[in-house]
mmCIF file of C-alpha atoms in Angstrom:
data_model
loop_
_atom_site.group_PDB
_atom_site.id
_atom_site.type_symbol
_atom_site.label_atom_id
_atom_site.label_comp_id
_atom_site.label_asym_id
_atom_site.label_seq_id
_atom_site.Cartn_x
_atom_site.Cartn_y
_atom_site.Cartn_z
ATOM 1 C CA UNK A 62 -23.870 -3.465 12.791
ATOM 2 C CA UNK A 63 -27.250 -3.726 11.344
ATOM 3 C CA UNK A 64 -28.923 -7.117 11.038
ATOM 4 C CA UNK A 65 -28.598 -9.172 8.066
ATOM 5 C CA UNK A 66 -32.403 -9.635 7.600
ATOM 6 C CA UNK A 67 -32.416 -5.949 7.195
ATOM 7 C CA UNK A 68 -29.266 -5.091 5.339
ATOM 8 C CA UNK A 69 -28.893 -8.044 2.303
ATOM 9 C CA UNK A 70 -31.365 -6.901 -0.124
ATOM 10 C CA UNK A 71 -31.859 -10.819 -0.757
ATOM 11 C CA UNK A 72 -33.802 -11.248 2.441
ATOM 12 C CA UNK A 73 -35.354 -7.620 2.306
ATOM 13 C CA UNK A 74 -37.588 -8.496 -0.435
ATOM 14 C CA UNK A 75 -39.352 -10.517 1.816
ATOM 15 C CA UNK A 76 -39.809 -8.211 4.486
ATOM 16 C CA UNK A 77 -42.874 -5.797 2.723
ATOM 17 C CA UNK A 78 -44.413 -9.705 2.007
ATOM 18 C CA UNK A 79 -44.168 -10.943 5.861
ATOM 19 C CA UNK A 80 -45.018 -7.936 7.134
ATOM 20 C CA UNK A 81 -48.822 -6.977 5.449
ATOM 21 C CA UNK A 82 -50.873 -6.250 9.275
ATOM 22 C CA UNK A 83 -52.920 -3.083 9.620
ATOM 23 C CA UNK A 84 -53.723 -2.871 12.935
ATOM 24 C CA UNK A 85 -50.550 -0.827 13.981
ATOM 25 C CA UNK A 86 -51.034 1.782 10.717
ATOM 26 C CA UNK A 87 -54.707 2.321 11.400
ATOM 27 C CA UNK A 88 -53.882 3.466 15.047
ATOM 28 C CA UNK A 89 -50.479 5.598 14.021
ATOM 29 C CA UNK A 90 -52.105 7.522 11.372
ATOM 30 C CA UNK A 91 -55.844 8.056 13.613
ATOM 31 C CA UNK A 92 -53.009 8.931 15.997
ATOM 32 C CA UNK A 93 -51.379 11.672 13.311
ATOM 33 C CA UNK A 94 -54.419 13.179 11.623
ATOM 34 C CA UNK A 95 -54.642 16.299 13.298
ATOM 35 C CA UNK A 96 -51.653 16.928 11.517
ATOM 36 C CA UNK A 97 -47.680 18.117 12.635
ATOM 37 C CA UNK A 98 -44.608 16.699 11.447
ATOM 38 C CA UNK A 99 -43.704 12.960 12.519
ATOM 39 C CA UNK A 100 -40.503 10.996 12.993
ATOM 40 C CA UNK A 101 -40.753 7.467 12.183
ATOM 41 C CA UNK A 102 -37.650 5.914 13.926
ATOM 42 C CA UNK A 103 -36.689 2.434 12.527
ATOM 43 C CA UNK A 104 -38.994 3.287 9.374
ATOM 44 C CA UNK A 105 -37.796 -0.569 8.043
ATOM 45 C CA UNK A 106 -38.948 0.071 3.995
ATOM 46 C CA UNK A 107 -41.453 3.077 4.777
ATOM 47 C CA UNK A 108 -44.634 1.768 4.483
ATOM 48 C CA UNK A 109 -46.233 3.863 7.514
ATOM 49 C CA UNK A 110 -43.856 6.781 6.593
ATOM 50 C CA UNK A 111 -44.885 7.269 3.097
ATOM 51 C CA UNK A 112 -48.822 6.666 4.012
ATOM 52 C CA UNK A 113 -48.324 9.364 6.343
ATOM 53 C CA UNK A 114 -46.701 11.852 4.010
ATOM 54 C CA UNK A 115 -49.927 12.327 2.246
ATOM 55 C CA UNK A 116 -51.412 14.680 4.999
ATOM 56 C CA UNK A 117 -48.276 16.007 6.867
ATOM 57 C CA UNK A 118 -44.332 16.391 6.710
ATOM 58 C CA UNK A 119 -42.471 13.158 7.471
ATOM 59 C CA UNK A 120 -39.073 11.779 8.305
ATOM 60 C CA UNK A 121 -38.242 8.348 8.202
ATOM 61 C CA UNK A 122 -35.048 6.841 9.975
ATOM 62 C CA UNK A 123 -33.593 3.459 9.405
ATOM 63 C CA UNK A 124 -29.677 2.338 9.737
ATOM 64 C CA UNK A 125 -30.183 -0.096 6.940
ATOM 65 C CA UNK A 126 -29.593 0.898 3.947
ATOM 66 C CA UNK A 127 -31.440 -1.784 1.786
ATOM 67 C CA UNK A 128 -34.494 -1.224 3.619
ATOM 68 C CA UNK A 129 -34.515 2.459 2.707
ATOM 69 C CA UNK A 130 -33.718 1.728 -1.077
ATOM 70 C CA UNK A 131 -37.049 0.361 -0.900
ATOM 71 C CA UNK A 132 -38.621 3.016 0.903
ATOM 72 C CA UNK A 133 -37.053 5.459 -1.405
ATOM 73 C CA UNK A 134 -38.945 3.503 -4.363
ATOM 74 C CA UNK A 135 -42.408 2.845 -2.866
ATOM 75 C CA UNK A 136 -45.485 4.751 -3.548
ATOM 76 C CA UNK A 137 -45.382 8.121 -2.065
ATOM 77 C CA UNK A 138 -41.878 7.647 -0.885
ATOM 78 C CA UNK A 139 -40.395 10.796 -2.370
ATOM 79 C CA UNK A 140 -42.466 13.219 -0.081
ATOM 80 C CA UNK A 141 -40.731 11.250 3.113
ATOM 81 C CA UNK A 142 -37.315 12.753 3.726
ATOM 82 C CA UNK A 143 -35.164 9.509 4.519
ATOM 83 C CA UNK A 144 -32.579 9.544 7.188
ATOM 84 C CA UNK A 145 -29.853 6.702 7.356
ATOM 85 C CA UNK A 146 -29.227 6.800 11.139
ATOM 86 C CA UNK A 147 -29.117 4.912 14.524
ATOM 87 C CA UNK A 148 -32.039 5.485 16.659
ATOM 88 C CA UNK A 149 -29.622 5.465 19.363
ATOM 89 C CA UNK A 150 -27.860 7.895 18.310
ATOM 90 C CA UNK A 151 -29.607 10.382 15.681
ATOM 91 C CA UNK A 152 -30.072 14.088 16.342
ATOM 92 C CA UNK A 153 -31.617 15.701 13.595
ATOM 93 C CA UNK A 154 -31.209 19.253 15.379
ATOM 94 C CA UNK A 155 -35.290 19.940 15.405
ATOM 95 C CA UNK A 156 -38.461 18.731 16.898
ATOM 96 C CA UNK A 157 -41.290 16.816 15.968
ATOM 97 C CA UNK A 158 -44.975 16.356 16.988
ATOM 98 C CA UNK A 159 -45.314 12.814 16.959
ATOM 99 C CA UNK A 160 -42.702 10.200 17.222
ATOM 100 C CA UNK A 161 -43.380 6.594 16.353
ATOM 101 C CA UNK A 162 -40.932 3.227 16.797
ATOM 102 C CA UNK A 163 -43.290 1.081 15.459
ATOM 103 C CA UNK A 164 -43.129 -2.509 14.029
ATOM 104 C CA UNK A 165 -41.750 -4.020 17.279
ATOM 105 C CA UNK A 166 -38.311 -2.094 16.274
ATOM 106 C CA UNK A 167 -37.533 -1.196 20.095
ATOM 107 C CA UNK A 168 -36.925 -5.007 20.380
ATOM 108 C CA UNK A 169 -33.792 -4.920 18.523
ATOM 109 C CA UNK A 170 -31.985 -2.860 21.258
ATOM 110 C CA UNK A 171 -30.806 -5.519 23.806
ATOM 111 C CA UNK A 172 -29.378 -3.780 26.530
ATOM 112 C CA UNK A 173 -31.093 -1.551 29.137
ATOM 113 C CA UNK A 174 -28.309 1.130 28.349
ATOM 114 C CA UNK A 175 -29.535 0.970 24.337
ATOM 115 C CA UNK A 176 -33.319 0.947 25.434
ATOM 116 C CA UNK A 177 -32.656 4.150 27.426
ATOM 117 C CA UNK A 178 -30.431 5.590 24.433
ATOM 118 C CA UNK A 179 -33.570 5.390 21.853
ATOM 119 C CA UNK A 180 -36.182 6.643 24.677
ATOM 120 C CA UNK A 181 -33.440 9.790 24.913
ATOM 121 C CA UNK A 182 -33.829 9.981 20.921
ATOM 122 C CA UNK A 183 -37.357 10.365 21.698
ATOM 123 C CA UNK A 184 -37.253 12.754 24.254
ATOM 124 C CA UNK A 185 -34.845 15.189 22.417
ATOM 125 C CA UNK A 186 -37.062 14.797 19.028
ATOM 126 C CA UNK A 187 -40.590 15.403 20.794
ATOM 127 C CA UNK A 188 -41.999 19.355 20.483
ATOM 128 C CA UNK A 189 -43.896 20.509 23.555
ATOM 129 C CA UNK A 190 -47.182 18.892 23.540
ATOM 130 C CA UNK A 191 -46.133 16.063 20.925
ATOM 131 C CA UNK A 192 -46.672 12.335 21.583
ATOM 132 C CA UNK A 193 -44.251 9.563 21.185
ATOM 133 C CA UNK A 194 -45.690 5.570 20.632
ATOM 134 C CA UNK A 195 -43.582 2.744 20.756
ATOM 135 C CA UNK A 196 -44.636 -0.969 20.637
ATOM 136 C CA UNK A 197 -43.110 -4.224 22.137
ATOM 137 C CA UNK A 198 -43.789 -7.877 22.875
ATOM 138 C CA UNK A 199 -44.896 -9.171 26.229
ATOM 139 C CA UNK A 200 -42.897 -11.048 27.692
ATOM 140 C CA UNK A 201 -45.178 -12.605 29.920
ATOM 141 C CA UNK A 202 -46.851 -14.264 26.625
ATOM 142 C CA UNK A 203 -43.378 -15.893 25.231
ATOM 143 C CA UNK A 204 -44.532 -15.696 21.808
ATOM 144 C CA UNK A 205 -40.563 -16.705 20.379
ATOM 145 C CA UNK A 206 -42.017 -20.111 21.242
ATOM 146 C CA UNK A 207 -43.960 -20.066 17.747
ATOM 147 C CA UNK A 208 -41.171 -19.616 16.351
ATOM 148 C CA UNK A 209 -39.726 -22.988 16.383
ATOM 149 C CA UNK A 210 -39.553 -24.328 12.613
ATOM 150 C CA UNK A 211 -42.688 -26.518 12.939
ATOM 151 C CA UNK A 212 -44.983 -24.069 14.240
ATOM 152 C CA UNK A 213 -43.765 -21.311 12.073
ATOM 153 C CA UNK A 214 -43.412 -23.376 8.476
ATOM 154 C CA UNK A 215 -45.084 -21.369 6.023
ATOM 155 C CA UNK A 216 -45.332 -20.834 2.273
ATOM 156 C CA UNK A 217 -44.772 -17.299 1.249
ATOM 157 C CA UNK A 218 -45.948 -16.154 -1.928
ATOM 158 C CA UNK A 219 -43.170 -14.255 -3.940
ATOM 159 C CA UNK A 220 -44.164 -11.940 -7.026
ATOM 160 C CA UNK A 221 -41.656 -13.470 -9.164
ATOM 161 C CA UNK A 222 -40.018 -16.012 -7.291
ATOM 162 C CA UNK A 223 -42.858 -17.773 -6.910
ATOM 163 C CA UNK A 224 -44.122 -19.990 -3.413
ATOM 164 C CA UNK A 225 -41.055 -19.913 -1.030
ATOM 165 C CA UNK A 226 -41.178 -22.014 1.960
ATOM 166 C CA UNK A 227 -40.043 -19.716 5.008
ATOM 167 C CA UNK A 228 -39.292 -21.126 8.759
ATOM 168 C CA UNK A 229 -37.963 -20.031 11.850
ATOM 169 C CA UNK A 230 -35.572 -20.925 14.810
ATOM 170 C CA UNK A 231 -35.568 -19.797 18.270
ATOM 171 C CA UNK A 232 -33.459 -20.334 21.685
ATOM 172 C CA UNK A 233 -34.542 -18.046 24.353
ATOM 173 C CA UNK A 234 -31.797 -17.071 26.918
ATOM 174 C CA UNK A 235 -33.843 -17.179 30.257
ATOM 175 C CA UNK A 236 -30.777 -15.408 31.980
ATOM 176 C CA UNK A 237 -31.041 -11.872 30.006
ATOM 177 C CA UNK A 238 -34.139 -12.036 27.958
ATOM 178 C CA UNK A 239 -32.821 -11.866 24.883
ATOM 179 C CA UNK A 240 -34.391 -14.504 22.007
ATOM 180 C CA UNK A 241 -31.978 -15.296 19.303
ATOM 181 C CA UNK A 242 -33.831 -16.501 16.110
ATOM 182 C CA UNK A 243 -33.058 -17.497 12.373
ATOM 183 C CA UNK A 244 -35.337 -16.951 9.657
ATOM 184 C CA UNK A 245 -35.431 -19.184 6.763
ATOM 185 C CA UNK A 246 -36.554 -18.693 3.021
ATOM 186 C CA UNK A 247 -35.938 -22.133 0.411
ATOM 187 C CA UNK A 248 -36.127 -20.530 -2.837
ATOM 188 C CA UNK A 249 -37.560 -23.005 -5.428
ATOM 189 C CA UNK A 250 -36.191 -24.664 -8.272
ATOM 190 C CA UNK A 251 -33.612 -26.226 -5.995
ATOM 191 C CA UNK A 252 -31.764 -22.981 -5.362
ATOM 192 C CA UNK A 253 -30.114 -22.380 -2.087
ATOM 193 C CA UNK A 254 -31.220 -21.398 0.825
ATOM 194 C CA UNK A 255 -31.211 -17.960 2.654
ATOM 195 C CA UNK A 256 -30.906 -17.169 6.096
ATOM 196 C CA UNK A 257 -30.031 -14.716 8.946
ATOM 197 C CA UNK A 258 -29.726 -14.936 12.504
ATOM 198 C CA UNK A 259 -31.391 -12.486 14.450
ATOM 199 C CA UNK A 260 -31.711 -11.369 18.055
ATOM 200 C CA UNK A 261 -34.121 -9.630 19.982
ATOM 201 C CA UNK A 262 -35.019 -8.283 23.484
ATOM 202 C CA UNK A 263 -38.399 -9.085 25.559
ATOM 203 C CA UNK A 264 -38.104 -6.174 28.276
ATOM 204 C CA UNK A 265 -41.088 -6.201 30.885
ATOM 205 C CA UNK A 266 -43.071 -3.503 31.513
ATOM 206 C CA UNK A 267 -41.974 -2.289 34.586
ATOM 207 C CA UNK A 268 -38.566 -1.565 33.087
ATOM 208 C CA UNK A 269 -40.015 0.121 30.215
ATOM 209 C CA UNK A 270 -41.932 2.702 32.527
ATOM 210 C CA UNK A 271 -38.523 3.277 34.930
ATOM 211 C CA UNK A 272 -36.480 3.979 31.834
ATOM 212 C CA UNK A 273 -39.185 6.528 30.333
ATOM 213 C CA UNK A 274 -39.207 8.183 33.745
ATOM 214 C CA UNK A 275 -35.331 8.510 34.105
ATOM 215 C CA UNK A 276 -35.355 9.960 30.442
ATOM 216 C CA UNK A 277 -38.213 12.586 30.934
ATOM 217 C CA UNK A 278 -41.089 11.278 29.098
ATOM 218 C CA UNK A 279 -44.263 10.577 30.825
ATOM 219 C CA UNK A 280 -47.026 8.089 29.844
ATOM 220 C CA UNK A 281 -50.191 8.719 29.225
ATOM 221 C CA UNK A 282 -52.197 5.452 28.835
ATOM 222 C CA UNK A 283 -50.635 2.137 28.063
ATOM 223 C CA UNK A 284 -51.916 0.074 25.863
ATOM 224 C CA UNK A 285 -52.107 -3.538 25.366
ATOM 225 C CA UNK A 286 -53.055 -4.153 21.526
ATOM 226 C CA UNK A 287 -52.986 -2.053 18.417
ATOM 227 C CA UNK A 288 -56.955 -2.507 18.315
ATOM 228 C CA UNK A 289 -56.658 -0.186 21.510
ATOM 229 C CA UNK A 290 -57.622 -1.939 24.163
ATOM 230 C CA UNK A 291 -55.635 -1.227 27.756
ATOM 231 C CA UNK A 292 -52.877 -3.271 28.904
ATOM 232 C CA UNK A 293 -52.922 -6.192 31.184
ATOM 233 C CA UNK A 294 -50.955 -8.951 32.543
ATOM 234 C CA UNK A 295 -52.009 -11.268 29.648
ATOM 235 C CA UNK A 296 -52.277 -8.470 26.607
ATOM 236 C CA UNK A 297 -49.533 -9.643 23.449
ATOM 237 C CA UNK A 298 -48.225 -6.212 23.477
ATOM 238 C CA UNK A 299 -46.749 -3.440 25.246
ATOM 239 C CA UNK A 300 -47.764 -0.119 23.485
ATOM 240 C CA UNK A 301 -47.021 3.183 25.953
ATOM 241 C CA UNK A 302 -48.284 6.310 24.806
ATOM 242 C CA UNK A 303 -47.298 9.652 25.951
ATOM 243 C CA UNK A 304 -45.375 12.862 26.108
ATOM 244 C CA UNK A 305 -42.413 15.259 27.903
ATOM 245 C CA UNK A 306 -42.819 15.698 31.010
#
C-alpha cells in the first residue's frame, strides 16, 4: 500500500515545496547528457523526469497516483511517458540506458527481500552498457535523529495557503533498522492538522554491494555525496554507480 504522504493529495502539495535541492538533478542529468532513454523508478511528482525529457526519451514510474497527477501537470510533463507501477515489481518488456531511483526512494523498501526485488527491476531494465544510480542514507550518520519535532520545526511557505508550520517525529528500531517517522503540516487559520506516518529503511553498505552482486549488477565507483565526492565511513550518503555485469 503506498504511503499516505505520497498518496493523499492533501500532503502531496507539500512535497514539490520540501523537496527544492539540486545537487542530485545536476549529477543525474550530467550523468544522462550523452543521451539514451532513462527510467526514473519512484519518479515521486516528476521533477527530474520531465527536466530530462527535454534532451532524450523518458519514463517515469511511481505507485502513487497523486504524485503522478502532478507530474502529469508540471512543465514538460507530457513528453515523460508515466507509468503507475511498483518498482518491485514493474516490467515494462524493454530496456533502458540509464536507470535512476533517486530522491532517497530505495529507503522505502524495508526488507532485504524488497531491496533485492527493486535492484532485479534494475537489472532487467538496464541495456548493455547502460548505468543504473541509486541513492540512500548512511546509516552510520543517523540523520532520523533531526527529525525529532524540535530540531525539525519549520515554517513552510505555501503558494496559497500561506506559512504552514511543518514538524517531524522519529523512533528508530535499533533491532531491524527501520526509522518510523510522522510528518506534520498545521495549516493556518486554526484549521486542522495533517499528518502521515511513514517508515523507512537505513541499509549499510555492505548489504547494498552483496545484494547488487547476487542480482548481476556491478559497481563502478561509489559515491558518497551528490557533489561527487567518493564514499567513506563518515559521507551522508550512499550513491553506487554502475552497470550489468
Amino acid at each position: 500500500m503506498t504511503d499516505r504522504l505520497y498518496s493523499d493529495p492533501n500532503l502531496v502539495q507539500f512535497y514539490d515545496i520540501e523537496n527544492q535541492g539540486r545537487a542530485d538533478f545536476d549529477y543525474c542529468v550530467s550523468l544522462a547528457r550523452h543521451g539514451g532513454s532513462v527510467l526514473d523508478l519512484g519518479c515521486g511528482t516528476g521533477q527530474l523526469a520531465a527536466e530530462l525529457a527535454d534532451r532524450q526519451s523518458v519514463t517515469g514510474v511511481d505507485p502513487a497516483s497523486a504524485m503522478l497527477d502532478v507530474a502529469r501537470r508540471r512543465t514538460g510533463g507530457h513528453k515523460v511517458e508515466w507509468v503507475e507501477a511498483d518498482a518491485r515489481t514493474v516490467r515494462l518488456g524493454r530496456r533502458f540506458d540509464l536507470v535512476l531511483l533517486t530522491g532517497h526512494a530505495f529507503q522505502v523498501f524495508l526488507t532485504k527481500q524488497d531491496q533485492e526485488a527493486v535492484l532485479r527491476t534494475i537489472a532487467n531494465h538496464l541495456a548493455p552498457g547502460g548505468r543504473f544510480i541509486f541513492d540512500t542514507r548512511n546509516p552510520a550518520t543517523e540523520k532520523w535523529l533531526e527529525w525529532t519535532p524540535q530540531r525539525s520545526e519549520r515554517m513552510v511557505a505555501h503558494p496559497s495557503l500561506g506559512t504552514v508550520k511543518a514538524w517531524n517525529d522519529v523512533e528508530h528500531d535499533a533491532a531491524t533498522g527501520v526509522v518510523t517517522y510522522s510528518t506534520f503540516y498545521e495549516i493556518p487559520g486554526g484549521r486542522s492538522v495533517l499528518g502521515a506516518e511513514s517508515k523507512i529503511a537505513f541499509p549499510e553498505k555492505e548489504d547494498i554491494a552483496g545484494m547488487l552482486d547476487e542480482v548481476g549488477l556491478l559497481v563502478e565507483k561509489w559515491l558518497g555525496n551528490w557533489d561527487g565526492g567518493p564514499y567513506v565511513a563518515t559521507s551522508p550518503e550512499i550513491i553506487p554507480i554502475g552497470g550489468l555485469r
